[in-house]
PDB file of C-alpha atoms in Angstrom:
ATOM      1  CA  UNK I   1       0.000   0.000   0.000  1.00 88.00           C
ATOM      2  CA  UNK I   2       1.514   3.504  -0.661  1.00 95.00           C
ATOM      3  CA  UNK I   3       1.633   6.210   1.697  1.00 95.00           C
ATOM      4  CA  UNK I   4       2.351   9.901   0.468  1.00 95.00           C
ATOM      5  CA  UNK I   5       4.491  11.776   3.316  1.00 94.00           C
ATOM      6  CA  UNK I   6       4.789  15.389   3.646  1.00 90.00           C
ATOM      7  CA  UNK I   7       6.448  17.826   5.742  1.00 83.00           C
ATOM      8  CA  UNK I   8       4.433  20.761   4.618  1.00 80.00           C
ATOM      9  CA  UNK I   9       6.843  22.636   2.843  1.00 78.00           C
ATOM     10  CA  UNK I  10       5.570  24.795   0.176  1.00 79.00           C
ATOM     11  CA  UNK I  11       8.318  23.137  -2.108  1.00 79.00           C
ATOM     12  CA  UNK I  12       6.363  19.900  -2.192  1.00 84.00           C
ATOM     13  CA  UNK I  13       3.453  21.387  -3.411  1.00 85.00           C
ATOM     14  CA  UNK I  14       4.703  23.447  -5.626  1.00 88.00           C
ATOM     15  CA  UNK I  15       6.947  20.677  -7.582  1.00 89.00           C
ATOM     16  CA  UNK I  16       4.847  18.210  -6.616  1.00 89.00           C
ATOM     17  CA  UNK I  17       6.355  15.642  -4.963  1.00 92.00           C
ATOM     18  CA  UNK I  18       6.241  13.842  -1.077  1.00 91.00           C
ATOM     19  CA  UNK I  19       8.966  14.387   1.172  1.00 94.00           C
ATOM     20  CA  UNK I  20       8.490  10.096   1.338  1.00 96.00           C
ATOM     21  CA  UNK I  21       6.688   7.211  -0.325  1.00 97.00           C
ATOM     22  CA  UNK I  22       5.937   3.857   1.716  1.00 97.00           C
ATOM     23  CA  UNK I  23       5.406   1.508  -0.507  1.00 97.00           C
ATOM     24  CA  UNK I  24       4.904  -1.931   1.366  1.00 96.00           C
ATOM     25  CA  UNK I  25       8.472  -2.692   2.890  1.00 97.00           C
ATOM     26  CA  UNK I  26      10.102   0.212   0.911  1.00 98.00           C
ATOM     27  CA  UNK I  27      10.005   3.506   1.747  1.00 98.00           C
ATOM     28  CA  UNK I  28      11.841   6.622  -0.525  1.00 98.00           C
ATOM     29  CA  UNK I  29      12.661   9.792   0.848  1.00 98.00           C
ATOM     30  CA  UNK I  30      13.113  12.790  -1.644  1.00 96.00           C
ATOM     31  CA  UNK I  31      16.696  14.961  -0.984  1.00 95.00           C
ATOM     32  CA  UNK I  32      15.944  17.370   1.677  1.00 95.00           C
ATOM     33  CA  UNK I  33      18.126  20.193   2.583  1.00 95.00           C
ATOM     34  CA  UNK I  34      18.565  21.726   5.824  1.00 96.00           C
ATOM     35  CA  UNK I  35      15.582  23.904   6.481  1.00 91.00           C
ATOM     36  CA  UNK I  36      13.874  24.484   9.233  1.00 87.00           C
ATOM     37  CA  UNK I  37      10.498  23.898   7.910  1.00 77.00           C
ATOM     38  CA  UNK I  38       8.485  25.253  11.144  1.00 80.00           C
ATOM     39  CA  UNK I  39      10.196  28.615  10.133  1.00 84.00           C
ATOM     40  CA  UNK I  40      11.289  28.417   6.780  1.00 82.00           C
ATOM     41  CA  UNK I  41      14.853  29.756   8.037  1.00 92.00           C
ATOM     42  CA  UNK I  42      18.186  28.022   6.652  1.00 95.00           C
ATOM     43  CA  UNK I  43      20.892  27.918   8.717  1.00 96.00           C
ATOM     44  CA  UNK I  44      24.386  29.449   7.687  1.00 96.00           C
ATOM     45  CA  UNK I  45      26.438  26.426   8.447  1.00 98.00           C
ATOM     46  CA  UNK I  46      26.651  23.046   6.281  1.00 98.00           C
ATOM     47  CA  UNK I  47      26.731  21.239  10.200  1.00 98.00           C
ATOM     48  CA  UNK I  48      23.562  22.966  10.943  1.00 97.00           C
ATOM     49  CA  UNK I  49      21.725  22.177   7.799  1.00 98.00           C
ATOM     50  CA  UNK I  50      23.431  18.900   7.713  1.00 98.00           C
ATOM     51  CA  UNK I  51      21.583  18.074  11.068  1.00 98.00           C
ATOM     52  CA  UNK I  52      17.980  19.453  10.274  1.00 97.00           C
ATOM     53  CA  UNK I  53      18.062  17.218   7.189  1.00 97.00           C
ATOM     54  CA  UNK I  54      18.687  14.213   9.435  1.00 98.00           C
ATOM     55  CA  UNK I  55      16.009  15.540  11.842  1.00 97.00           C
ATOM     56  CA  UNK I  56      13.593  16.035   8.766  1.00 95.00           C
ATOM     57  CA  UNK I  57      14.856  12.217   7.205  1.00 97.00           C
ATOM     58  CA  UNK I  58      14.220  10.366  10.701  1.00 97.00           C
ATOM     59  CA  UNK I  59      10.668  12.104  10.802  1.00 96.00           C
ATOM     60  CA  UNK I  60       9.495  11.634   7.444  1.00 96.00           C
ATOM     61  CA  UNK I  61      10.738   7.802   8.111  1.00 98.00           C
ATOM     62  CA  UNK I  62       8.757   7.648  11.750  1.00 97.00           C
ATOM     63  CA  UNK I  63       5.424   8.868   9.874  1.00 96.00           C
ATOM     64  CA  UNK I  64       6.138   6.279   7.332  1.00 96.00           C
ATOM     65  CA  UNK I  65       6.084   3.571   9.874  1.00 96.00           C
ATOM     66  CA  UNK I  66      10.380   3.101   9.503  1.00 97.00           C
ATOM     67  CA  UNK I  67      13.422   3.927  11.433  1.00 97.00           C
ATOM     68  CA  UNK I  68      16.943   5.478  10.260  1.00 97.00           C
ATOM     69  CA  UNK I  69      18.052   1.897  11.205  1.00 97.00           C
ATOM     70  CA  UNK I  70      16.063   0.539   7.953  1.00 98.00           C
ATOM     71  CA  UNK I  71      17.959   2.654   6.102  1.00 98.00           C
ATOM     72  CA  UNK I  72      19.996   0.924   3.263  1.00 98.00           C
ATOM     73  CA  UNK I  73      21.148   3.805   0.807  1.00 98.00           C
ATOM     74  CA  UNK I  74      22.073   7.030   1.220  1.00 98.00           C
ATOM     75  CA  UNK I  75      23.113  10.247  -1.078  1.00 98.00           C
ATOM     76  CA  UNK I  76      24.874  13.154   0.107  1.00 98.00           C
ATOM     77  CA  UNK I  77      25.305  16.148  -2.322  1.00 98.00           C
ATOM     78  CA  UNK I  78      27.377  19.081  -0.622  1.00 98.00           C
ATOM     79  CA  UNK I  79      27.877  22.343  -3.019  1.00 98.00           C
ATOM     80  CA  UNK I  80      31.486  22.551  -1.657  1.00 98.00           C
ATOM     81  CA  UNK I  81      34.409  20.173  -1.186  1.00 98.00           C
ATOM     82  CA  UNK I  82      35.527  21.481   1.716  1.00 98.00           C
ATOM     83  CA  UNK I  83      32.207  20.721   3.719  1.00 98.00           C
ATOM     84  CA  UNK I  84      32.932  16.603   3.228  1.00 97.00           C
ATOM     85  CA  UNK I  85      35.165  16.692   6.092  1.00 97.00           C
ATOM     86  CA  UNK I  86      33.016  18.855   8.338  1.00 98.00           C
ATOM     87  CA  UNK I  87      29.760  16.841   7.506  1.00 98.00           C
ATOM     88  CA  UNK I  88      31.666  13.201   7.622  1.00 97.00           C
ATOM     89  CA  UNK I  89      31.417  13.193  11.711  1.00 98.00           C
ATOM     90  CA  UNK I  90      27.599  14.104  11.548  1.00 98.00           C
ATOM     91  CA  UNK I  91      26.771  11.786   9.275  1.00 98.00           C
ATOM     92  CA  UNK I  92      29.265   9.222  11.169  1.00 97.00           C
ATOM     93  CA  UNK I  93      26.462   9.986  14.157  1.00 97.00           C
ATOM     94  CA  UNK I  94      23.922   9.121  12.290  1.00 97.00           C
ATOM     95  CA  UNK I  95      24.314   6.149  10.126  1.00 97.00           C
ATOM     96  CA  UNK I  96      27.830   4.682  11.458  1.00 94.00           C
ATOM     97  CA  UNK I  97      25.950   1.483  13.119  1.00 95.00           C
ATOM     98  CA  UNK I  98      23.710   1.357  10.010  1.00 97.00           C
ATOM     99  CA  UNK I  99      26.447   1.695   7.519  1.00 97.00           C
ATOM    100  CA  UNK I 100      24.241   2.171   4.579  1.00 98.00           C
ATOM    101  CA  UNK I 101      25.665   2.083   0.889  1.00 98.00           C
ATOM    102  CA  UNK I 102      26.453   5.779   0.491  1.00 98.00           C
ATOM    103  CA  UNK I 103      27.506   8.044  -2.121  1.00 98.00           C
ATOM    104  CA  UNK I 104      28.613  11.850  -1.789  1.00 98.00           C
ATOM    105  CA  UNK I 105      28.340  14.023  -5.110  1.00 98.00           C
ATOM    106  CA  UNK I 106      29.758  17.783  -5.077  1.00 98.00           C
ATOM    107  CA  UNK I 107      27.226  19.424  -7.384  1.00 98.00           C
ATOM    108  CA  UNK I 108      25.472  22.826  -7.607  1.00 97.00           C
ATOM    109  CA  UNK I 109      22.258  22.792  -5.298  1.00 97.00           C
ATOM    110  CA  UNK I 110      19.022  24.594  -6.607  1.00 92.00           C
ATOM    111  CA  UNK I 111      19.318  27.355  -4.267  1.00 93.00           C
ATOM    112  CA  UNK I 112      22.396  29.449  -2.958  1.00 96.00           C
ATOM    113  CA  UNK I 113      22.050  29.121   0.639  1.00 96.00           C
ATOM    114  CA  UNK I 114      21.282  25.352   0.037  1.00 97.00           C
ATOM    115  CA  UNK I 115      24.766  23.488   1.167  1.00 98.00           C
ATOM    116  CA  UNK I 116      23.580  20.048   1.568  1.00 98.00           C
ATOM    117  CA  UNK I 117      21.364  17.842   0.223  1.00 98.00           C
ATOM    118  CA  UNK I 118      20.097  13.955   1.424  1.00 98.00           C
ATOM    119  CA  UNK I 119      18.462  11.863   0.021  1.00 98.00           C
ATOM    120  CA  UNK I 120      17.701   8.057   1.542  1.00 98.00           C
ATOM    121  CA  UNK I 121      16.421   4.542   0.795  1.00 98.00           C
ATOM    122  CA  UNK I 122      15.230   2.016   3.403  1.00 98.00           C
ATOM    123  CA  UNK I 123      13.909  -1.415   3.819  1.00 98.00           C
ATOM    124  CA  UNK I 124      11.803  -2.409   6.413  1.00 96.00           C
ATOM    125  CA  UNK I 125      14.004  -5.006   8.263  1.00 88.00           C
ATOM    126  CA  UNK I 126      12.478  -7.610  10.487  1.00 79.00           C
ATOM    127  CA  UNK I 127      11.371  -6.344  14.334  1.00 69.00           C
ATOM    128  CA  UNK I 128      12.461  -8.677  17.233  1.00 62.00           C
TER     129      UNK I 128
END
């Protein structure tokens, strides 16, 4: 059965796509930057922004009915090589008992402030 999951950011509306889709064991969450989507603010630093996409990931994967520990796949675009270092602990916080199959890209984002994006995959794993 698929579930549509949104975070209520204009962006999804207006591009028309979900933050996630469940889809029976599988559940795909879109690349989300590091807003702060209960005031629309971006943070100045790629830590910060780094950390409110993780916040907005595990959420979107908790209304979905998953945890960040079913995550299997993982993309990390930063706009700047220099922020691979500063992110890599962060990230390390995050996933380093999951140890997903990751990939980081350093690529253009679609707005300026925008530092890092994340994207993730996960399967539901069994519950014991």
């Amino acid at each position: 059965m698929r579930k549509l999951i949104s975070t209520g950011s204009p962006f999804e509306k207006t591009a028309g796509y979900s933050r996630a889709v469940a889809d029976g064991d599988w559940c795909f969450v879109s690349g989300t930057t590091g807003y702060d989507y209960a005031s629309m603010a971006m943070p100045d630093a790629v830590e910060d922004q780094t950390r409110n996409a993780l916040a907005t990931i595990a959420d979107a994967l908790e209304q979905a009915g998953f945890e960040m520990a079913d995550v299997v796949r993982t993309h990390y675009y930063v706009t700047d090589r220099s922020y691979v270092q500063r992110v890599f602990p962060i990230l390390g916080e995050a996933f380093g008992d999951i140890r997903p199959a990751a990939t980081m890209i350093v690529c253009e984002l679609n707005e300026p402030e925008m530092k890092i994006e994340i994207e993730v995959t996960a399967l539901r794993r069994e519950r014991g």
